[in-house]
Amino acid sequence: MRRVVSELGAPVILVVATALITGAFSQAHQLEFENALVMTAIVVALYVFIGNSGVISFGHVSFVAVGIYLGGILTVDPQTKTFTMPGLFPYLRHTDIGIVPSLALAAAAGGVYGLAVGLPLMRLSGLPAGIATFAVLGITANVLYYWQKIGPTAQTLSDIPEAGRWTLAVATIITIAAAYGYQRSRFGRMLRATREDPAAARAAGISVYRQRLIAFTLSGALAGLAGGLYVHQLGLIAPDLTYLDLTFVTLAMLVFGGVASLWGAVLGALAISALNSFLGDAENTVHVGFRLTLPTGTRLVTIGAVMALVIILRPSGLTGGREFGWRRR
Amino acid sequence: MSEPALALENLEVHYAGVPAVRGIDLEVGEGEIVGLVGPNGAGKSSTLHAVMGVVPPAVGDIRVRGRSLRGFSPERVARLGVALVPEGRHIYSSLTVAENLRLGFAARRSNDGLAADVAWVESLFPVVRDFARRNAGALSGGQQQQLAIARALVARPDVLLLDEPSLGLAPTVVETLFATLAGIRERGVSILLVEQRAQMTIAFADRTHVIANGRLRLTLGPGDAGDTDKLTAAYLS
């Protein structure tokens, strides 16, 4: 019980704290804090599969994209859609279901897509798995860019209703709780056994394929939900929002925090978001006891350097792949 | 006459066409302990891997209580009541001892009697209870071996395959381990014991086959443990 309190409590408190201090800042900063919550949800979704299975996926932003497009388009006023996206499927064009139902639908769609992709791909491990999931990302991104029946393609769609920070925080906490519940379940335990030693796990009666597929589907659903959050945080859908940049930023957050723990996923997402936000400010002058003005471009260079440094000094990330705990086992 | 718990019939295993096991016939009856000893590269581990479905048999058949395992995946073989304790133990070192043990439940055919089985395993190997919350990687080699066997036993297998359980263990620890195996057999579990420690195995098992170059050369009973000439001849053949 104490273990659950500290392991689940610590990431949840961090998310609540982020949401709380958001109110103390200016409008521009609020957006960055809200974005940090969304990134946390995406990274936790990634973690559910990558962290527990030890298999890399470059394709998860596909599921985020499904959430973004479905969650965004189904909350825009139908009249607006008739003007801006006349080619849309009738259902998408005529329907406006509100933010919370759209999040549920985004999660469901992400899960279905995850299952469909996982069925053929979960037989793969290592580099082939990375390449195959990357191919899925490429296909998804290009379909979204060109197919006018499902979205704004190369246009930017704005006027998407925005969710408040507490909606974002609560949904992020639900994501974290789902990830924790999964990892403590027998399914999570079996998947981590396959990560540690696939041969021993199979000899113990565990189907590597089935356990990976379960995690991939759950991970897809959580990524879909996170996509729904993202679109309601940004208030718009822009082309290439869901391609390489988001893929690598979220993977870097996960690696930075520590791939093998939920605490690492949450910490990595919030730490990189905070650093990103601070350096962005510093490029436009910030007061930290003195005036600090960094040359433009410092932000990305510094983040890259910090990440390289962490990976060299602590290859298993800031948390070393451990959950939060007072005692070290 | 009922079917033996495990039967290998003319088993051959090839790696990329090169034979490692060249036609083995072997039976393990219910509650029997059968030893399989031989020099490195003789085909001992390959035999166990073939039973478990890790490598497919090139020729021949493997039967568990008369049922053929040909073409079955390792997880399916495990759920039919065969458990392998692999060489080098293969515990999940970053998980706790308790988590390692619970992962053994995956291959159980029924959860009836689960608590009793866990209690039995804990009485055989108190280490799994005493260090339940510790990371398995922090255990000593002997303790890890006990955990690996405990994990196999909570699946309640009919047939237990042990691949060099004494490897890297101190002689006194090995004696304790063998004594425990005798206790496991009393529950009706059939054991195929692959070992490098030939004389100890011959003295302990109901019968021991000597394998060299992929073929069974000799079968010895406990009375033959002192007969080193026969054994040496078989090893060198």
GROMACS .gro file of C-alpha atoms in nm, chain A:
model
  329
    1MET     CA    1   0.000   0.000   0.000
    2ARG     CA    2   0.278   0.242   0.094
    3ARG     CA    3   0.445   0.148  -0.229
    4VAL     CA    4   0.136   0.246  -0.429
    5VAL     CA    5   0.109   0.577  -0.243
    6SER     CA    6   0.464   0.682  -0.323
    7GLU     CA    7   0.491   0.534  -0.673
    8LEU     CA    8   0.159   0.668  -0.796
    9GLY     CA    9   0.141   0.968  -0.562
   10ALA     CA   10   0.468   1.130  -0.665
   11PRO     CA   11   0.388   1.167  -1.037
   12VAL     CA   12   0.031   1.273  -0.964
   13ILE     CA   13   0.148   1.541  -0.720
   14LEU     CA   14   0.392   1.669  -0.980
   15VAL     CA   15   0.111   1.701  -1.234
   16VAL     CA   16  -0.122   1.873  -0.985
   17ALA     CA   17   0.156   2.112  -0.886
   18THR     CA   18   0.216   2.195  -1.251
   19ALA     CA   19  -0.153   2.269  -1.300
   20LEU     CA   20  -0.166   2.477  -0.981
   21ILE     CA   21   0.128   2.704  -1.058
   22THR     CA   22  -0.003   2.754  -1.411
   23GLY     CA   23  -0.254   3.003  -1.271
   24ALA     CA   24   0.022   3.222  -1.131
   25PHE     CA   25   0.166   3.305  -1.470
   26SER     CA   26   0.086   3.522  -1.766
   27GLN     CA   27  -0.120   3.399  -2.058
   28ALA     CA   28   0.182   3.302  -2.267
   29HIS     CA   29   0.334   3.101  -1.985
   30GLN     CA   30   0.005   2.932  -1.907
   31LEU     CA   31   0.010   2.785  -2.256
   32GLU     CA   32   0.353   2.643  -2.193
   33PHE     CA   33   0.250   2.484  -1.865
   34GLU     CA   34  -0.058   2.339  -2.027
   35ASN     CA   35   0.159   2.207  -2.306
   36ALA     CA   36   0.381   2.041  -2.045
   37LEU     CA   37   0.075   1.855  -1.911
   38VAL     CA   38  -0.010   1.731  -2.260
   39MET     CA   39   0.349   1.623  -2.324
   40THR     CA   40   0.337   1.429  -1.998
   41ALA     CA   41   0.028   1.244  -2.115
   42ILE     CA   42   0.195   1.159  -2.450
   43VAL     CA   43   0.519   1.043  -2.288
   44VAL     CA   44   0.331   0.828  -2.036
   45ALA     CA   45   0.143   0.667  -2.326
   46LEU     CA   46   0.477   0.595  -2.496
   47TYR     CA   47   0.612   0.455  -2.172
   48VAL     CA   48   0.332   0.200  -2.136
   49PHE     CA   49   0.461   0.019  -2.442
   50ILE     CA   50   0.828   0.111  -2.475
   51GLY     CA   51   0.910   0.112  -2.105
   52ASN     CA   52   0.744  -0.216  -2.019
   53SER     CA   53   0.833  -0.408  -2.336
   54GLY     CA   54   1.181  -0.274  -2.405
   55VAL     CA   55   1.084  -0.252  -2.773
   56ILE     CA   56   1.125   0.084  -2.945
   57SER     CA   57   0.833   0.242  -3.130
   58PHE     CA   58   0.871   0.541  -3.357
   59GLY     CA   59   0.507   0.513  -3.456
   60HIS     CA   60   0.322   0.630  -3.149
   61VAL     CA   61   0.266   0.979  -3.276
   62SER     CA   62   0.035   0.812  -3.530
   63PHE     CA   63  -0.202   0.734  -3.245
   64VAL     CA   64  -0.160   1.084  -3.106
   65ALA     CA   65  -0.249   1.210  -3.454
   66VAL     CA   66  -0.569   1.004  -3.462
   67GLY     CA   67  -0.665   1.167  -3.132
   68ILE     CA   68  -0.578   1.513  -3.257
   69TYR     CA   69  -0.776   1.486  -3.578
   70LEU     CA   70  -1.078   1.308  -3.438
   71GLY     CA   71  -1.088   1.508  -3.116
   72GLY     CA   72  -1.040   1.837  -3.300
   73ILE     CA   73  -1.274   1.790  -3.594
   74LEU     CA   74  -1.560   1.649  -3.385
   75THR     CA   75  -1.569   1.958  -3.164
   76VAL     CA   76  -1.572   2.224  -3.436
   77ASP     CA   77  -1.902   2.389  -3.520
   78PRO     CA   78  -2.059   2.203  -3.820
   79GLN     CA   79  -2.129   2.527  -4.009
   80THR     CA   80  -1.764   2.626  -3.991
   81LYS     CA   81  -1.662   2.280  -4.110
   82THR     CA   82  -1.893   2.304  -4.411
   83PHE     CA   83  -1.702   2.614  -4.520
   84THR     CA   84  -1.347   2.521  -4.430
   85MET     CA   85  -1.351   2.150  -4.507
   86PRO     CA   86  -1.629   2.078  -4.756
   87GLY     CA   87  -1.469   1.749  -4.858
   88LEU     CA   88  -1.503   1.593  -4.513
   89PHE     CA   89  -1.694   1.268  -4.460
   90PRO     CA   90  -2.055   1.361  -4.378
   91TYR     CA   91  -2.034   1.221  -4.025
   92LEU     CA   92  -1.726   1.425  -3.944
   93ARG     CA   93  -1.873   1.733  -4.109
   94HIS     CA   94  -2.209   1.728  -3.931
   95THR     CA   95  -2.109   1.617  -3.584
   96ASP     CA   96  -2.011   1.823  -3.283
   97ILE     CA   97  -1.992   1.615  -2.967
   98GLY     CA   98  -1.817   1.841  -2.716
   99ILE     CA   99  -1.474   1.814  -2.558
  100VAL     CA  100  -1.510   1.533  -2.306
  101PRO     CA  101  -1.691   1.287  -2.538
  102SER     CA  102  -1.436   1.371  -2.806
  103LEU     CA  103  -1.158   1.269  -2.567
  104ALA     CA  104  -1.325   0.934  -2.504
  105LEU     CA  105  -1.364   0.880  -2.877
  106ALA     CA  106  -1.001   0.981  -2.936
  107ALA     CA  107  -0.889   0.720  -2.683
  108ALA     CA  108  -1.109   0.452  -2.840
  109ALA     CA  109  -0.984   0.530  -3.191
  110GLY     CA  110  -0.621   0.532  -3.076
  111GLY     CA  111  -0.673   0.192  -2.917
  112VAL     CA  112  -0.835   0.045  -3.230
  113TYR     CA  113  -0.557   0.182  -3.449
  114GLY     CA  114  -0.296   0.052  -3.205
  115LEU     CA  115  -0.452  -0.294  -3.216
  116ALA     CA  116  -0.469  -0.292  -3.596
  117VAL     CA  117  -0.104  -0.189  -3.626
  118GLY     CA  118   0.009  -0.418  -3.346
  119LEU     CA  119  -0.148  -0.734  -3.490
  120PRO     CA  120   0.110  -0.763  -3.769
  121LEU     CA  121   0.398  -0.574  -3.605
  122MET     CA  122   0.424  -0.717  -3.254
  123ARG     CA  123   0.617  -1.017  -3.381
  124LEU     CA  124   0.912  -0.785  -3.433
  125SER     CA  125   1.179  -0.675  -3.189
  126GLY     CA  126   1.474  -0.439  -3.194
  127LEU     CA  127   1.562  -0.245  -3.506
  128PRO     CA  128   1.302  -0.410  -3.732
  129ALA     CA  129   1.031  -0.303  -3.485
  130GLY     CA  130   1.168   0.052  -3.491
  131ILE     CA  131   1.170   0.069  -3.871
  132ALA     CA  132   0.825  -0.087  -3.909
  133THR     CA  133   0.665   0.148  -3.657
  134PHE     CA  134   0.843   0.437  -3.828
  135ALA     CA  135   0.683   0.327  -4.155
  136VAL     CA  136   0.343   0.343  -3.985
  137LEU     CA  137   0.419   0.700  -3.880
  138GLY     CA  138   0.513   0.792  -4.237
  139ILE     CA  139   0.193   0.642  -4.377
  140THR     CA  140  -0.025   0.810  -4.115
  141ALA     CA  141   0.137   1.149  -4.158
  142ASN     CA  142   0.100   1.139  -4.536
  143VAL     CA  143  -0.259   1.020  -4.533
  144LEU     CA  144  -0.345   1.306  -4.297
  145TYR     CA  145  -0.159   1.552  -4.517
  146TYR     CA  146  -0.339   1.458  -4.839
  147TRP     CA  147  -0.678   1.303  -4.766
  148GLN     CA  148  -0.942   1.575  -4.764
  149LYS     CA  149  -1.221   1.348  -4.639
  150ILE     CA  150  -1.068   1.322  -4.293
  151GLY     CA  151  -0.916   1.660  -4.216
  152PRO     CA  152  -0.781   1.998  -4.315
  153THR     CA  153  -0.479   1.842  -4.498
  154ALA     CA  154  -0.224   2.115  -4.569
  155GLN     CA  155  -0.444   2.389  -4.422
  156THR     CA  156  -0.447   2.495  -4.061
  157LEU     CA  157  -0.778   2.438  -3.883
  158SER     CA  158  -0.835   2.682  -3.599
  159ASP     CA  159  -1.139   2.762  -3.381
  160ILE     CA  160  -1.115   2.431  -3.198
  161PRO     CA  161  -1.255   2.477  -2.847
  162GLU     CA  162  -0.986   2.484  -2.581
  163ALA     CA  163  -0.994   2.279  -2.263
  164GLY     CA  164  -0.905   2.437  -1.929
  165ARG     CA  165  -0.595   2.339  -1.741
  166TRP     CA  166  -0.791   2.124  -1.494
  167THR     CA  167  -0.943   1.917  -1.773
  168LEU     CA  168  -0.591   1.865  -1.904
  169ALA     CA  169  -0.455   1.783  -1.559
  170VAL     CA  170  -0.733   1.539  -1.473
  171ALA     CA  171  -0.699   1.357  -1.805
  172THR     CA  172  -0.322   1.341  -1.759
  173ILE     CA  173  -0.369   1.194  -1.412
  174ILE     CA  174  -0.612   0.937  -1.555
  175THR     CA  175  -0.342   0.846  -1.807
  176ILE     CA  176  -0.083   0.807  -1.531
  177ALA     CA  177  -0.322   0.602  -1.317
  178ALA     CA  178  -0.402   0.373  -1.612
  179ALA     CA  179  -0.031   0.327  -1.682
  180TYR     CA  180   0.035   0.247  -1.318
  181GLY     CA  181  -0.259   0.010  -1.291
  182TYR     CA  182  -0.135  -0.171  -1.599
  183GLN     CA  183   0.222  -0.203  -1.482
  184ARG     CA  184   0.112  -0.348  -1.148
  185SER     CA  185  -0.127  -0.593  -1.314
  186ARG     CA  186  -0.024  -0.943  -1.409
  187PHE     CA  187  -0.015  -0.833  -1.773
  188GLY     CA  188   0.236  -0.559  -1.696
  189ARG     CA  189   0.442  -0.800  -1.493
  190MET     CA  190   0.445  -1.056  -1.773
  191LEU     CA  191   0.549  -0.794  -2.027
  192ARG     CA  192   0.836  -0.677  -1.808
  193ALA     CA  193   0.944  -1.039  -1.775
  194THR     CA  194   0.964  -1.060  -2.155
  195ARG     CA  195   1.170  -0.740  -2.154
  196GLU     CA  196   1.414  -0.886  -1.901
  197ASP     CA  197   1.450  -1.226  -2.060
  198PRO     CA  198   1.227  -1.326  -2.352
  199ALA     CA  199   1.353  -1.685  -2.360
  200ALA     CA  200   1.285  -1.745  -1.992
  201ALA     CA  201   0.946  -1.577  -2.018
  202ARG     CA  202   0.838  -1.802  -2.303
  203ALA     CA  203   0.964  -2.108  -2.120
  204ALA     CA  204   0.748  -1.992  -1.828
  205GLY     CA  205   0.439  -1.996  -2.050
  206ILE     CA  206   0.420  -1.626  -2.138
  207SER     CA  207   0.332  -1.532  -2.495
  208VAL     CA  208   0.561  -1.243  -2.586
  209TYR     CA  209   0.342  -1.152  -2.883
  210ARG     CA  210   0.018  -1.139  -2.687
  211GLN     CA  211   0.164  -0.937  -2.399
  212ARG     CA  212   0.318  -0.686  -2.638
  213LEU     CA  213  -0.007  -0.655  -2.827
  214ILE     CA  214  -0.203  -0.581  -2.509
  215ALA     CA  215   0.044  -0.308  -2.412
  216PHE     CA  216   0.056  -0.163  -2.764
  217THR     CA  217  -0.323  -0.137  -2.773
  218LEU     CA  218  -0.345   0.027  -2.430
  219SER     CA  219  -0.057   0.254  -2.523
  220GLY     CA  220  -0.236   0.347  -2.847
  221ALA     CA  221  -0.554   0.431  -2.655
  222LEU     CA  222  -0.365   0.652  -2.410
  223ALA     CA  223  -0.179   0.819  -2.697
  224GLY     CA  224  -0.514   0.883  -2.868
  225LEU     CA  225  -0.645   1.042  -2.549
  226ALA     CA  226  -0.329   1.251  -2.523
  227GLY     CA  227  -0.382   1.362  -2.884
  228GLY     CA  228  -0.734   1.472  -2.792
  229LEU     CA  229  -0.586   1.675  -2.508
  230TYR     CA  230  -0.323   1.823  -2.734
  231VAL     CA  231  -0.570   1.952  -2.989
  232HIS     CA  232  -0.786   2.107  -2.718
  233GLN     CA  233  -0.482   2.266  -2.561
  234LEU     CA  234  -0.355   2.416  -2.887
  235GLY     CA  235  -0.699   2.504  -3.026
  236LEU     CA  236  -0.580   2.421  -3.377
  237ILE     CA  237  -0.462   2.152  -3.613
  238ALA     CA  238  -0.162   2.244  -3.824
  239PRO     CA  239   0.000   2.030  -4.094
  240ASP     CA  240   0.303   1.832  -3.979
  241LEU     CA  241   0.208   1.887  -3.616
  242THR     CA  242   0.223   1.513  -3.574
  243TYR     CA  243   0.533   1.397  -3.749
  244LEU     CA  244   0.903   1.383  -3.679
  245ASP     CA  245   0.938   1.673  -3.433
  246LEU     CA  246   0.679   1.545  -3.190
  247THR     CA  247   0.805   1.189  -3.227
  248PHE     CA  248   1.160   1.273  -3.133
  249VAL     CA  249   1.082   1.530  -2.865
  250THR     CA  250   0.858   1.287  -2.679
  251LEU     CA  251   1.103   0.998  -2.718
  252ALA     CA  252   1.383   1.222  -2.592
  253MET     CA  253   1.173   1.315  -2.287
  254LEU     CA  254   1.118   0.949  -2.212
  255VAL     CA  255   1.485   0.858  -2.248
  256PHE     CA  256   1.590   1.163  -2.048
  257GLY     CA  257   1.366   1.072  -1.752
  258GLY     CA  258   1.433   0.700  -1.771
  259VAL     CA  259   1.257   0.464  -2.010
  260ALA     CA  260   1.189   0.188  -1.760
  261SER     CA  261   0.978   0.376  -1.504
  262LEU     CA  262   0.655   0.574  -1.495
  263TRP     CA  263   0.823   0.823  -1.266
  264GLY     CA  264   1.094   0.868  -1.531
  265ALA     CA  265   0.835   0.932  -1.802
  266VAL     CA  266   0.658   1.202  -1.599
  267LEU     CA  267   0.977   1.361  -1.471
  268GLY     CA  268   1.138   1.361  -1.815
  269ALA     CA  269   0.836   1.521  -1.982
  270LEU     CA  270   0.806   1.796  -1.721
  271ALA     CA  271   1.181   1.860  -1.690
  272ILE     CA  272   1.239   1.898  -2.063
  273SER     CA  273   0.924   2.109  -2.096
  274ALA     CA  274   1.044   2.338  -1.817
  275LEU     CA  275   1.393   2.371  -1.962
  276ASN     CA  276   1.249   2.432  -2.305
  277SER     CA  277   1.019   2.701  -2.173
  278PHE     CA  278   1.286   2.875  -1.964
  279LEU     CA  279   1.539   2.886  -2.245
  280GLY     CA  280   1.273   3.012  -2.485
  281ASP     CA  281   1.214   3.302  -2.246
  282ALA     CA  282   1.583   3.363  -2.202
  283GLU     CA  283   1.620   3.411  -2.573
  284ASN     CA  284   1.387   3.710  -2.528
  285THR     CA  285   1.552   3.828  -2.204
  286VAL     CA  286   1.452   3.701  -1.864
  287HIS     CA  287   1.521   3.832  -1.511
  288VAL     CA  288   1.681   3.578  -1.280
  289GLY     CA  289   1.838   3.817  -1.031
  290PHE     CA  290   2.004   3.971  -1.334
  291ARG     CA  291   1.913   4.028  -1.695
  292LEU     CA  292   1.975   3.716  -1.897
  293THR     CA  293   1.961   3.733  -2.273
  294LEU     CA  294   2.067   3.428  -2.471
  295PRO     CA  295   2.127   3.430  -2.845
  296THR     CA  296   1.849   3.287  -3.058
  297GLY     CA  297   1.899   2.915  -3.109
  298THR     CA  298   2.047   2.859  -2.763
  299ARG     CA  299   1.734   2.672  -2.660
  300LEU     CA  300   1.764   2.379  -2.898
  301VAL     CA  301   2.142   2.363  -2.868
  302THR     CA  302   2.125   2.351  -2.488
  303ILE     CA  303   1.848   2.092  -2.479
  304GLY     CA  304   2.043   1.875  -2.720
  305ALA     CA  305   2.357   1.910  -2.510
  306VAL     CA  306   2.179   1.838  -2.181
  307MET     CA  307   2.020   1.530  -2.328
  308ALA     CA  308   2.349   1.400  -2.465
  309LEU     CA  309   2.509   1.462  -2.127
  310VAL     CA  310   2.238   1.277  -1.934
  311ILE     CA  311   2.256   0.982  -2.169
  312ILE     CA  312   2.635   0.965  -2.140
  313LEU     CA  313   2.643   0.999  -1.762
  314ARG     CA  314   2.322   0.811  -1.681
  315PRO     CA  315   2.227   0.586  -1.972
  316SER     CA  316   1.916   0.470  -1.790
  317GLY     CA  317   1.790   0.826  -1.748
  318LEU     CA  318   1.748   1.066  -1.456
  319THR     CA  319   1.552   0.817  -1.249
  320GLY     CA  320   1.766   0.520  -1.351
  321GLY     CA  321   1.445   0.343  -1.446
  322ARG     CA  322   1.325   0.327  -1.084
  323GLU     CA  323   0.990   0.428  -0.948
  324PHE     CA  324   0.972   0.700  -0.689
  325GLY     CA  325   1.036   0.566  -0.339
  326TRP     CA  326   1.179   0.674  -0.007
  327ARG     CA  327   1.366   0.353   0.047
  328ARG     CA  328   1.601   0.208  -0.206
  329ARG     CA  329   1.560  -0.159  -0.246
   0.00000   0.00000   0.00000
